[in-house]
CSV table of C-alpha atoms in Angstrom, one decimal:
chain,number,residue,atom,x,y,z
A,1,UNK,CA,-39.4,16.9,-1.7
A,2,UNK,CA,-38.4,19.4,-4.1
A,3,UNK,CA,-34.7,20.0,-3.2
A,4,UNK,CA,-33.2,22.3,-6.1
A,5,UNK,CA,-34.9,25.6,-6.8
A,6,UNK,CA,-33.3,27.2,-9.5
A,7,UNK,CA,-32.8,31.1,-9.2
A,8,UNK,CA,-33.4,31.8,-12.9
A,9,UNK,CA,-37.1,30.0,-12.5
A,10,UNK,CA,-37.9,33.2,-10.9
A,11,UNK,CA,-36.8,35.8,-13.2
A,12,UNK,CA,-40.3,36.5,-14.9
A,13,UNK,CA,-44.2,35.4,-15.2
A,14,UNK,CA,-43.7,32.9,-17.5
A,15,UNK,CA,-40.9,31.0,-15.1
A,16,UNK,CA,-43.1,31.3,-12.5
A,17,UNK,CA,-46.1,29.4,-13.6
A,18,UNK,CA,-43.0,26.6,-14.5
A,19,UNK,CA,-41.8,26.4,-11.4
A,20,UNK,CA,-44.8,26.2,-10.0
A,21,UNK,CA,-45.7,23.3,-12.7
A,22,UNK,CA,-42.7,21.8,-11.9
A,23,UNK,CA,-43.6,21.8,-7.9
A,24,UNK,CA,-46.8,20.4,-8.3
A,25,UNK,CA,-44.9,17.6,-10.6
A,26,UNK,CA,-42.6,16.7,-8.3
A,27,UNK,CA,-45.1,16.9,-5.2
A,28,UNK,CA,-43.5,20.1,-3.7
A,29,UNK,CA,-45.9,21.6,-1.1
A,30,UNK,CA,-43.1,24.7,-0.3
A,31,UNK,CA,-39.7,25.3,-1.6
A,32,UNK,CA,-39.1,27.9,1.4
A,33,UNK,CA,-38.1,25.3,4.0
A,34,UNK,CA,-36.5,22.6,1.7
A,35,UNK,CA,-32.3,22.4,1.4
A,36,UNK,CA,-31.3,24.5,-2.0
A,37,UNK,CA,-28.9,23.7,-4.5
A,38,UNK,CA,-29.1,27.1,-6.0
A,39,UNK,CA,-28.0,28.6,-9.3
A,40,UNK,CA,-26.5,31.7,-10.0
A,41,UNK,CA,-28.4,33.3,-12.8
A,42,UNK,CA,-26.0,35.9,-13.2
A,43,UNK,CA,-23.1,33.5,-14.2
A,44,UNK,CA,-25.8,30.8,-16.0
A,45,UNK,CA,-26.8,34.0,-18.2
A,46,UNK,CA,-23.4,34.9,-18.9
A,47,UNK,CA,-22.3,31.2,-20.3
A,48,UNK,CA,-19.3,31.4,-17.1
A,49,UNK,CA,-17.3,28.3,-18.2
A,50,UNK,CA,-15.1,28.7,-15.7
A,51,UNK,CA,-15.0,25.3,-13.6
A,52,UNK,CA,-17.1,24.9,-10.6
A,53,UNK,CA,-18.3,28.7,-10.7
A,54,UNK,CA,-21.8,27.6,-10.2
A,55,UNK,CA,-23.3,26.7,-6.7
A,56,UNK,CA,-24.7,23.4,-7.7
A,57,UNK,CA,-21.4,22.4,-8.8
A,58,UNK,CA,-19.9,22.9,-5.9
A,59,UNK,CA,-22.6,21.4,-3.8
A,60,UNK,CA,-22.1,18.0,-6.0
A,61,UNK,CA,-18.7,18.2,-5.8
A,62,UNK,CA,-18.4,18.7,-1.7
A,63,UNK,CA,-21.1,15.9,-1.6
A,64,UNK,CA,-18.4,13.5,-3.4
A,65,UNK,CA,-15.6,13.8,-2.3
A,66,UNK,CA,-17.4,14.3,1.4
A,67,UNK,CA,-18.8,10.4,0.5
A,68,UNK,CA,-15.6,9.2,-0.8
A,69,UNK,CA,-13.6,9.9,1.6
A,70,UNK,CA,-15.6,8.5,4.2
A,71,UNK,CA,-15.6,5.0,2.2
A,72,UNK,CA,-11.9,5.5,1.5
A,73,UNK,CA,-11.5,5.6,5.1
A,74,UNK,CA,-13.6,3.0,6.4
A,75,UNK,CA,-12.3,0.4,4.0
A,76,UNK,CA,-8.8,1.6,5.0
A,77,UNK,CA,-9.3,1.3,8.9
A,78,UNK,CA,-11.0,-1.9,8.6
A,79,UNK,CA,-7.6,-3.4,6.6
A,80,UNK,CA,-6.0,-1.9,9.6
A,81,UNK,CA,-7.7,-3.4,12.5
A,82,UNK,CA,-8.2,-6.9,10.3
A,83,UNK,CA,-4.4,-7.1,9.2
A,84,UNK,CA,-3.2,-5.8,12.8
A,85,UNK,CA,-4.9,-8.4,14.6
A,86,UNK,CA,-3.4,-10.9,13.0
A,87,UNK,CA,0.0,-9.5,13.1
A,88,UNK,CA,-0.3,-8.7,16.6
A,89,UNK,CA,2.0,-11.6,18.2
A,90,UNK,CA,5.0,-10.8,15.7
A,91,UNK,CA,4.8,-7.1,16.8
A,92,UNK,CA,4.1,-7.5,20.6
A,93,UNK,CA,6.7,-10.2,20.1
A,94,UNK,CA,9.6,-8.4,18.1
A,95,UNK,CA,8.6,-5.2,20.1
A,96,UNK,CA,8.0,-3.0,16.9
A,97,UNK,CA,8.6,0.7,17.0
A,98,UNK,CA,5.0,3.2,16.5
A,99,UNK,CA,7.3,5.0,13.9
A,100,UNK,CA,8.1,1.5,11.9
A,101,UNK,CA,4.0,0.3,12.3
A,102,UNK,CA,3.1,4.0,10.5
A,103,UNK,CA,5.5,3.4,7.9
A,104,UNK,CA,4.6,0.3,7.0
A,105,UNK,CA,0.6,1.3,7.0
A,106,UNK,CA,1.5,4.1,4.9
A,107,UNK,CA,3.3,1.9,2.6
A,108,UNK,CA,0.3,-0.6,2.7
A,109,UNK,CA,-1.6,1.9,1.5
A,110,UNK,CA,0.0,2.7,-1.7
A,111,UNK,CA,-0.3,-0.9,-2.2
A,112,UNK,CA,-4.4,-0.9,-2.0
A,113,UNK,CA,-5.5,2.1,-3.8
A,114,UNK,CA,-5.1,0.8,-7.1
A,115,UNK,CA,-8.2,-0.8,-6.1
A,116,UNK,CA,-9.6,1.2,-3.1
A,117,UNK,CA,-10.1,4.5,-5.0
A,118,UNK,CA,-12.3,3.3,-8.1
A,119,UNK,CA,-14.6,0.9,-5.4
A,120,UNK,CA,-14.6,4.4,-3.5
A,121,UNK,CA,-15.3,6.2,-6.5
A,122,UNK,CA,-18.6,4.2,-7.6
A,123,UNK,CA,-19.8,4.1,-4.5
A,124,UNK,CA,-19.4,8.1,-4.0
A,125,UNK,CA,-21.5,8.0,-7.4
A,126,UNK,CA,-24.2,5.6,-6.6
A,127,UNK,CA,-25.0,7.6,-3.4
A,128,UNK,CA,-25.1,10.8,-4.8
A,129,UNK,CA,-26.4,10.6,-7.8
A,130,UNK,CA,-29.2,8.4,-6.2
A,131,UNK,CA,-29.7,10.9,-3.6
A,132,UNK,CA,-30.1,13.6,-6.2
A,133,UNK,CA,-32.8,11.8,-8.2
A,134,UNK,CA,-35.1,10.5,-5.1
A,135,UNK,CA,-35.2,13.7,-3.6
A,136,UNK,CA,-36.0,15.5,-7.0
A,137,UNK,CA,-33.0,17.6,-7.2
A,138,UNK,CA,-31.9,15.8,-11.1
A,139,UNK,CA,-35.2,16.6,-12.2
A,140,UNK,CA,-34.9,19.9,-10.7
A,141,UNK,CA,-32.1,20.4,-12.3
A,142,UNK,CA,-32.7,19.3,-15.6
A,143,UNK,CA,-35.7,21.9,-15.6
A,144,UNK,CA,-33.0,24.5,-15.1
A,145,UNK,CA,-31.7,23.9,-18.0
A,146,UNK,CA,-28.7,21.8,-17.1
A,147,UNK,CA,-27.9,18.7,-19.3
A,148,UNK,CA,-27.0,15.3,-18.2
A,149,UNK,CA,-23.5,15.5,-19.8
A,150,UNK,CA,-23.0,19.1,-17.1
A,151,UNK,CA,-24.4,17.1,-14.4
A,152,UNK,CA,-21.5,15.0,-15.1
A,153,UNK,CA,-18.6,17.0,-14.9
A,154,UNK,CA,-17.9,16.8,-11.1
A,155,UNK,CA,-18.0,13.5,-11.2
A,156,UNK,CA,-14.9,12.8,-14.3
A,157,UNK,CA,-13.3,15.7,-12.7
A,158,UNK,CA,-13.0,14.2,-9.2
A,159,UNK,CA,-12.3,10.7,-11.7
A,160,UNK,CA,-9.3,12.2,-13.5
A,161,UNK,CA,-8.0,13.9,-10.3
A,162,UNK,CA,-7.8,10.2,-8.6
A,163,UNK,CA,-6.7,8.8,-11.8
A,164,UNK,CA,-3.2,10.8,-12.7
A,165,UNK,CA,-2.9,10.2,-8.4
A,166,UNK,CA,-2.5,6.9,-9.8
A,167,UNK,CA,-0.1,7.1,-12.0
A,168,UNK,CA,2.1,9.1,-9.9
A,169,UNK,CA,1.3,6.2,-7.2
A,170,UNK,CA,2.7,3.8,-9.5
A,171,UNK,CA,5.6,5.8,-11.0
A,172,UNK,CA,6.8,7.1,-7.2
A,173,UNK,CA,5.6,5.6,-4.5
A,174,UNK,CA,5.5,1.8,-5.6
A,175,UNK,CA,8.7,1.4,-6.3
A,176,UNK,CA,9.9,2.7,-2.8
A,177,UNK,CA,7.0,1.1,-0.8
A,178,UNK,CA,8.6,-2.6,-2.3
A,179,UNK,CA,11.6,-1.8,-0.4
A,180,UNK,CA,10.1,-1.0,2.5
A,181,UNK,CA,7.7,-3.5,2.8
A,182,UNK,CA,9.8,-6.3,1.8
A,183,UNK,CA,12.5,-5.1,4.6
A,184,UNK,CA,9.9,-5.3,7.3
A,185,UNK,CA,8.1,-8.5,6.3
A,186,UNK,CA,11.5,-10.1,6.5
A,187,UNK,CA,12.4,-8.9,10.0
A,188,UNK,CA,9.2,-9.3,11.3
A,189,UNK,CA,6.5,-11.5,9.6
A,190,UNK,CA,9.1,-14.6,8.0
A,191,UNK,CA,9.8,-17.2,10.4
A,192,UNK,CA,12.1,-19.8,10.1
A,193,UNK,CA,10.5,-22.5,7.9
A,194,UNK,CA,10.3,-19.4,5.6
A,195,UNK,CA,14.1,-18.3,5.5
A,196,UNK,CA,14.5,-22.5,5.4
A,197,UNK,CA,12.8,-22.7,1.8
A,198,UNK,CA,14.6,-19.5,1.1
A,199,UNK,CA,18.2,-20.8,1.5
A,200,UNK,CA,17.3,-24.0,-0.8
A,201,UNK,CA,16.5,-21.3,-3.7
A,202,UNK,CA,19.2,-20.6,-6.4
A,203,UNK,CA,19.2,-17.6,-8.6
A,204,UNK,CA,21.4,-16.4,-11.6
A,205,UNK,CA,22.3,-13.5,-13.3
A,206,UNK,CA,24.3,-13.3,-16.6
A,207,UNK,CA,26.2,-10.5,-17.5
A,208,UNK,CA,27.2,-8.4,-20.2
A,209,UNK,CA,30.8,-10.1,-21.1
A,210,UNK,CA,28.9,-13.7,-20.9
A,211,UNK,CA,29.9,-14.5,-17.1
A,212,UNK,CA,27.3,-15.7,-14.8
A,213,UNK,CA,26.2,-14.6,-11.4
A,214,UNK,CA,24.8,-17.6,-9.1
A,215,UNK,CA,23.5,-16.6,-5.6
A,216,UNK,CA,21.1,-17.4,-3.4
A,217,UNK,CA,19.2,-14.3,-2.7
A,218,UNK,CA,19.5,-10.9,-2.2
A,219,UNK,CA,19.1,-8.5,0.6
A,220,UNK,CA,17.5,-5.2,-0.5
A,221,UNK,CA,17.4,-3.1,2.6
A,222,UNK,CA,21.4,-3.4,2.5
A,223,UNK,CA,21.8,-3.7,-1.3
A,224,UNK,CA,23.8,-7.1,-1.6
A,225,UNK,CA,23.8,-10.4,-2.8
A,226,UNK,CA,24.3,-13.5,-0.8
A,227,UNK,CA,26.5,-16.4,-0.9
A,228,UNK,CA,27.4,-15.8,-4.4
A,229,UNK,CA,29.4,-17.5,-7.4
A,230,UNK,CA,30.9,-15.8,-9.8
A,231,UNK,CA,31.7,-18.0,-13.0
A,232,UNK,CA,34.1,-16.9,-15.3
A,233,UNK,CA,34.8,-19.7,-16.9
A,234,UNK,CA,34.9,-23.0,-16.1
A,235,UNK,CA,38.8,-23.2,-14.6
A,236,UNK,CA,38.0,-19.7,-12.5
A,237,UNK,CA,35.4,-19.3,-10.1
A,238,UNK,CA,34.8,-17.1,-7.3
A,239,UNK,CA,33.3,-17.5,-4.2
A,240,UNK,CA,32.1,-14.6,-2.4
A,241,UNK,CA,29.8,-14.4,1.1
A,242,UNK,CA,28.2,-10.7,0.6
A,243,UNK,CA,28.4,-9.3,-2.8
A,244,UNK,CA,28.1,-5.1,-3.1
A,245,UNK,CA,26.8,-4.6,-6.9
A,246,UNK,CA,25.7,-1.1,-6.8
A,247,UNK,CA,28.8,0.5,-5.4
A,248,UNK,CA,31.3,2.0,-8.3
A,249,UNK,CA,33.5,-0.6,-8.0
A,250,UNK,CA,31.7,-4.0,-7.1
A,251,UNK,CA,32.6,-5.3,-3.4
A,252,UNK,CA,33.0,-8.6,-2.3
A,253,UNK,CA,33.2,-10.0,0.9
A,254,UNK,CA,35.0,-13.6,2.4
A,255,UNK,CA,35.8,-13.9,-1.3
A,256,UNK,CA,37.7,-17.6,-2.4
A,257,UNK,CA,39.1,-17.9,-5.5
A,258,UNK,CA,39.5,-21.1,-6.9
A,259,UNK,CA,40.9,-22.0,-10.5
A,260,UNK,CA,40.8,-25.4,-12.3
A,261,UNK,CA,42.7,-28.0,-14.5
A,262,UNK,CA,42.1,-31.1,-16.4
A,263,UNK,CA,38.4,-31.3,-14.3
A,264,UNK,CA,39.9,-30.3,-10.8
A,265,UNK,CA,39.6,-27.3,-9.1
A,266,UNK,CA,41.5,-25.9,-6.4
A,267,UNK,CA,41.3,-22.7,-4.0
A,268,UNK,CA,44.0,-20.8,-5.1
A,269,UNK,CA,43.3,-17.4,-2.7
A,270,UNK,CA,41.3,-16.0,0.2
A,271,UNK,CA,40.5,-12.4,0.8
A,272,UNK,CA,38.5,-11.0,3.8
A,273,UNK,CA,37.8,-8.1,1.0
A,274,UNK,CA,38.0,-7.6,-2.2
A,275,UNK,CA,37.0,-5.4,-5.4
A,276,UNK,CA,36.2,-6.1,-8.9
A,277,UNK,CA,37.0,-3.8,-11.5
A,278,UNK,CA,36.3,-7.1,-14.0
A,279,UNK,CA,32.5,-7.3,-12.8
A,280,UNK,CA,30.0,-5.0,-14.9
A,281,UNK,CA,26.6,-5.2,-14.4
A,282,UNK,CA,23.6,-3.8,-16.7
A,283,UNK,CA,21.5,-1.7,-14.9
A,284,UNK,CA,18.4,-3.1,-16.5
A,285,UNK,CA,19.2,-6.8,-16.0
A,286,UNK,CA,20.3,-6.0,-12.5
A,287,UNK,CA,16.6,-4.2,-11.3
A,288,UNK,CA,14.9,-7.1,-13.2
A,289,UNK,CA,16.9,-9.8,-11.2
A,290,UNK,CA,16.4,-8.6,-7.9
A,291,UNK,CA,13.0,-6.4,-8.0
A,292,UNK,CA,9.8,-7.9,-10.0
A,293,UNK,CA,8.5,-6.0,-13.2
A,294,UNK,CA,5.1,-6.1,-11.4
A,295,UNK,CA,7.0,-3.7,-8.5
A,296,UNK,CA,8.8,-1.5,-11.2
A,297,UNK,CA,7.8,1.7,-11.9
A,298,UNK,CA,6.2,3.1,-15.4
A,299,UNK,CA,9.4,5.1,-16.5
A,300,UNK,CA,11.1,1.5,-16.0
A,301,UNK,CA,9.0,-0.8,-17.4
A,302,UNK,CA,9.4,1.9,-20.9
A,303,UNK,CA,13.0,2.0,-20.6
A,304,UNK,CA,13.3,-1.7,-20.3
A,305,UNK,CA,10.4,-2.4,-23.0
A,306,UNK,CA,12.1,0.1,-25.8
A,307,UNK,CA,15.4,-2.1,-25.4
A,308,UNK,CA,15.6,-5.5,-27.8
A,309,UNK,CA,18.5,-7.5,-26.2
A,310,UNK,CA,15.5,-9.2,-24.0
A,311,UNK,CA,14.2,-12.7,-24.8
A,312,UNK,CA,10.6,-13.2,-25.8
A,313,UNK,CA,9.9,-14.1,-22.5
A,314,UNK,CA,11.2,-11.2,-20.6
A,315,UNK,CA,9.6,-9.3,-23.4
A,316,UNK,CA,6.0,-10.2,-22.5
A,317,UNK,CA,6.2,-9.9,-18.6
A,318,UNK,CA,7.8,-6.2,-18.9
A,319,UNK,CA,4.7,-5.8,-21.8
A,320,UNK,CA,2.1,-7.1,-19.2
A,321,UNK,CA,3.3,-5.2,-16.4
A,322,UNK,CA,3.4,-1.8,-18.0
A,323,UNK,CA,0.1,-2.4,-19.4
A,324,UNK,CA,-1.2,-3.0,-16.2
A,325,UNK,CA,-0.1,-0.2,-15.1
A,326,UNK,CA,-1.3,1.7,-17.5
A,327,UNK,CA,-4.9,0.5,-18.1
A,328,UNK,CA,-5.5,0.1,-13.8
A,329,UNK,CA,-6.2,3.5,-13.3
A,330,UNK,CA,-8.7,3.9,-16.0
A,331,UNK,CA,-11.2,2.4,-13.5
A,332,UNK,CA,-11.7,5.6,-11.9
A,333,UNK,CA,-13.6,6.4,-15.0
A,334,UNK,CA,-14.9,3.5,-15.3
A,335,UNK,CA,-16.3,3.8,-12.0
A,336,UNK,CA,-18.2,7.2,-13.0
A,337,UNK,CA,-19.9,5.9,-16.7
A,338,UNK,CA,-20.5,2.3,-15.5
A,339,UNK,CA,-23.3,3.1,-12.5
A,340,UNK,CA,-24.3,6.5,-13.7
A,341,UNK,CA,-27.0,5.7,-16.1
A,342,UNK,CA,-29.0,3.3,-13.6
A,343,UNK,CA,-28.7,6.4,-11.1
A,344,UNK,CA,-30.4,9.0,-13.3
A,345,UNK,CA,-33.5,7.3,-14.4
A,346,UNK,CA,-36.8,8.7,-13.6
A,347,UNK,CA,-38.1,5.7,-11.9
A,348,UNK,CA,-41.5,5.3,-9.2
A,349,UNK,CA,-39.1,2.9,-6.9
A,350,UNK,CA,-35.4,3.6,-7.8
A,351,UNK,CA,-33.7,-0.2,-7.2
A,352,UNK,CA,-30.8,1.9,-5.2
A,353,UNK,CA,-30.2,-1.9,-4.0
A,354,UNK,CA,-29.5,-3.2,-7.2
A,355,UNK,CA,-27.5,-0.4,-8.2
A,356,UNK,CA,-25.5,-0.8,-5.2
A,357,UNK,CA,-24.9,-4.5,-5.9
A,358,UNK,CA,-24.1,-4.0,-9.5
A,359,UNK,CA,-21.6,-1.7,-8.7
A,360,UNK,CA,-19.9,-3.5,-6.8
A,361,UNK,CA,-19.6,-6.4,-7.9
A,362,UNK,CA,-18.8,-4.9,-11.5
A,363,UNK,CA,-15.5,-3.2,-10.1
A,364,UNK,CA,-14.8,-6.5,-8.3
A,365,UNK,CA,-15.3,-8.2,-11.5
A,366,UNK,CA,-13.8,-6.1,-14.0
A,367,UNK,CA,-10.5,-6.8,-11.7
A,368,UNK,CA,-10.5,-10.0,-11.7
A,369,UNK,CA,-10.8,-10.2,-15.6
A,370,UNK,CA,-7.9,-7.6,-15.3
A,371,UNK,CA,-5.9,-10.1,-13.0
A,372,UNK,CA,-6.7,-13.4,-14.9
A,373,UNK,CA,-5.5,-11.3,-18.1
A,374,UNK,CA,-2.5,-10.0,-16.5
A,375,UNK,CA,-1.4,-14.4,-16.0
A,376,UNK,CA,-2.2,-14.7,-19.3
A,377,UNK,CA,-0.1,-12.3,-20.8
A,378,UNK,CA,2.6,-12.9,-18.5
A,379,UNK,CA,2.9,-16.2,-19.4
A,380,UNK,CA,2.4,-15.7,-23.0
A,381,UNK,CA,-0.9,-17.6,-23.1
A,382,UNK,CA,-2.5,-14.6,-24.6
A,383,UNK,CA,-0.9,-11.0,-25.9
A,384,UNK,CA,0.0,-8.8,-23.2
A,385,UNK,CA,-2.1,-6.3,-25.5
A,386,UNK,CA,-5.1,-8.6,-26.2
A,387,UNK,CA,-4.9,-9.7,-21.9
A,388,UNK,CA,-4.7,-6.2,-20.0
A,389,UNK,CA,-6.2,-3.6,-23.0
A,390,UNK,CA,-8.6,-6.0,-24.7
A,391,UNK,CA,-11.1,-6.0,-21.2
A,392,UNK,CA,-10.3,-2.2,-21.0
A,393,UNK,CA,-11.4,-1.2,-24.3
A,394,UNK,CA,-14.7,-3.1,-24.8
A,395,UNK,CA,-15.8,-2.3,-21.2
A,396,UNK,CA,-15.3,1.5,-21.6
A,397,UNK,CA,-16.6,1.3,-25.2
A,398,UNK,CA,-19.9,-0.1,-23.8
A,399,UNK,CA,-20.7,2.0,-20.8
A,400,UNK,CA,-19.3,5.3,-22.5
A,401,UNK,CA,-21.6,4.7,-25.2
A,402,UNK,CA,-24.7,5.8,-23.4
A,403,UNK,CA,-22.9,8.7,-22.1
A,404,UNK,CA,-22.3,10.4,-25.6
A,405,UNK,CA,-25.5,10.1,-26.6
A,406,UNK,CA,-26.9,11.4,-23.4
A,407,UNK,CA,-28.7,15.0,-23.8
């Protein structure tokens, strides 16, 4: 059926024997009873650039975001009732708050965005712009005078919208959600064999006058280190239980103190509590020890990539991360070029299927390469600019090139 009946069609003799063309092209018995994506001739005369002052656009844009939000959902719900279910004995068992299970959904969900919203996105553009070709409506349209590249422009709009949510996602909300969700995975998902392996693990630190921090791991809901050593030298050594690094003055508690000569050490002191006006700590080797650069946000990651005291090493993973972060929300728009030309052409039998499945399994894909790159740059196998941007740049290259030379 003929779905879109532009207004300016009717405006003289000439533009009705078009429209009337254009019905019997499109097998349009009567436009009176059909749905109506209408145009405003007044503002289509006028050249109104003013966003989303045309009715069409706002129909397109309401029928997006309408679709996305139902997939967004679903997906959503479905990682709820999947990861809930198999949770269920730790939180019937532990007798978790309502106000702790929101939390910690909310904080899941910052977590699965970065790849919920683009496989939201292409799906929201598969159905619509499929929709708006078997029903006739594109071709409609097009008739009207409206270009491909214009039919567009809801689509990147809602794209860029999602894609600076991104960013702020990964500058804001990250960062906190890692506390969060590493808090209540270790009071109510770890069991014993867990916190077993996790006592046998030995961590280090070195700081800024050449000392070393040795602990075994660190509690970030409360901010401290346990069971630490703090080697000054090889004749004195502390011992200290719980170890405060953040506060003004670094606190220790159950500290020992033992001292050394001619290969023996011996406890010299014991303190219940003690500070440490001695201890400095770098700020940026201090995040980096005790939260991944994977978890950090983007302001981090620049602060710590512009500085040149890190090894080669260090170098690459805070390289790879921020590139990640980076290039990951680009796949809203590549969500929007990548299906759209297989949704627009004038076909007898549309393979909406096929479409479907390509999309898909493309944004599926196109992660994967992003993950497999983000190993490879993190382990130096590859540049962190050749792994994360290298995948980025040829697959936008090669679906935006049918775009810009789209009429």
């Amino acid at each position: 059926s003929c779905d879109v009946i532009p207004r300016c069609l009717l405006r003289s003799d000439e533009s009705r024997k078009l429209l009337r063309h254009l019905r019997d092209a499109v097998s349009c018995p009567s436009y009176h009873h059909n749905r109506a994506v209408v145009l405003d001739a007044k503002s289509y005369y006028k050249g109104d650039r003013m966003i989303f002052s045309k009715i069409w656009e706002r129909y397109v844009l309401k029928e997006i975001l309408k679709i996305f939000f139902f997939f967004l959902a679903a997906f959503y719900l479905l990682f709820i009732f999947i990861d809930y279910s198999t949770h269920t004995k730790s939180f019937f068992l532990f007798d978790t708050p309502l106000k702790e299970l929101v939390q910690y959904y909310l904080y899941q969900f910052s977590y699965r965005v970065p790849i919920l919203i683009p496989f939201a996105i292409v799906l929201a553009v598969i159905k619509v712009l499929c929709s708006l070709n078997v029903n006739r409506e594109l071709l409609a349209l097009q008739a009207g005078g409206i270009s491909i590249k214009m039919l567009m422009r809801p689509f990147f709009f809602v794209a860029v919208i999602f894609m600076l949510s991104l960013f702020f996602n990964y500058e804001y909300i990250i960062p906190k959600a890692t506390l969060h969700l590493q808090v209540f995975e270790d009071d109510y998902f770890n069991d014993p064999a867990d916190k077993k392996k996790l006592a046998l693990s030995v961590n280090d630190l070195i700081l800024p006058d050449n000392s070393k921090i040795i602990y075994q791991n660190y509690d970030p809901a409360h901010q401290r280190f346990y069971d630490v050593y703090w080697v000054r030298s090889s004749s004195d050594i502390y011992r200290i239980k719980h170890l405060l690094p953040y506060e003004a003055t670094p606190r220790g508690y159950n500290v020992s103190h033992f001292t050394g000569d001619d290969g023996f050490i011996t406890q010299e002191e014991r303190f219940l509590e003690m500070l440490f006006p001695d201890m400095h700590f770098d700020e940026e080797d201090l995040r980096s020890s005790v939260i991944p650069y994977k978890e950090q946000s983007i302001s981090q990651l620049f602060i710590a990539d512009a500085e040149d005291k890190a090894s080669p090493e260090k170098k690459a993973q805070i390289k790879t991360a921020l590139f990640l972060k980076l290039a990951m929300p680009l796949m809203c728009i590549l969500a929007v070029i990548g299906p759209a030309p297989f949704c627009i052409r004038f076909r007898r039998d549309l393979p909406v299927f096929f479409i479907y499945t390509l999309g898909i399994f493309g944004i599926l894909g196109f992660k994967t390469i992003i993950d497999a790159g983000f190993v490879f740059g993190d382990n130096m196998v590859v540049s962190p600019l050749i792994a994360i941007w290298g995948p980025v740049i040829a697959t936008l290259a090669f679906f935006s090139r049918k775009y810009f030379i789209a009429r």
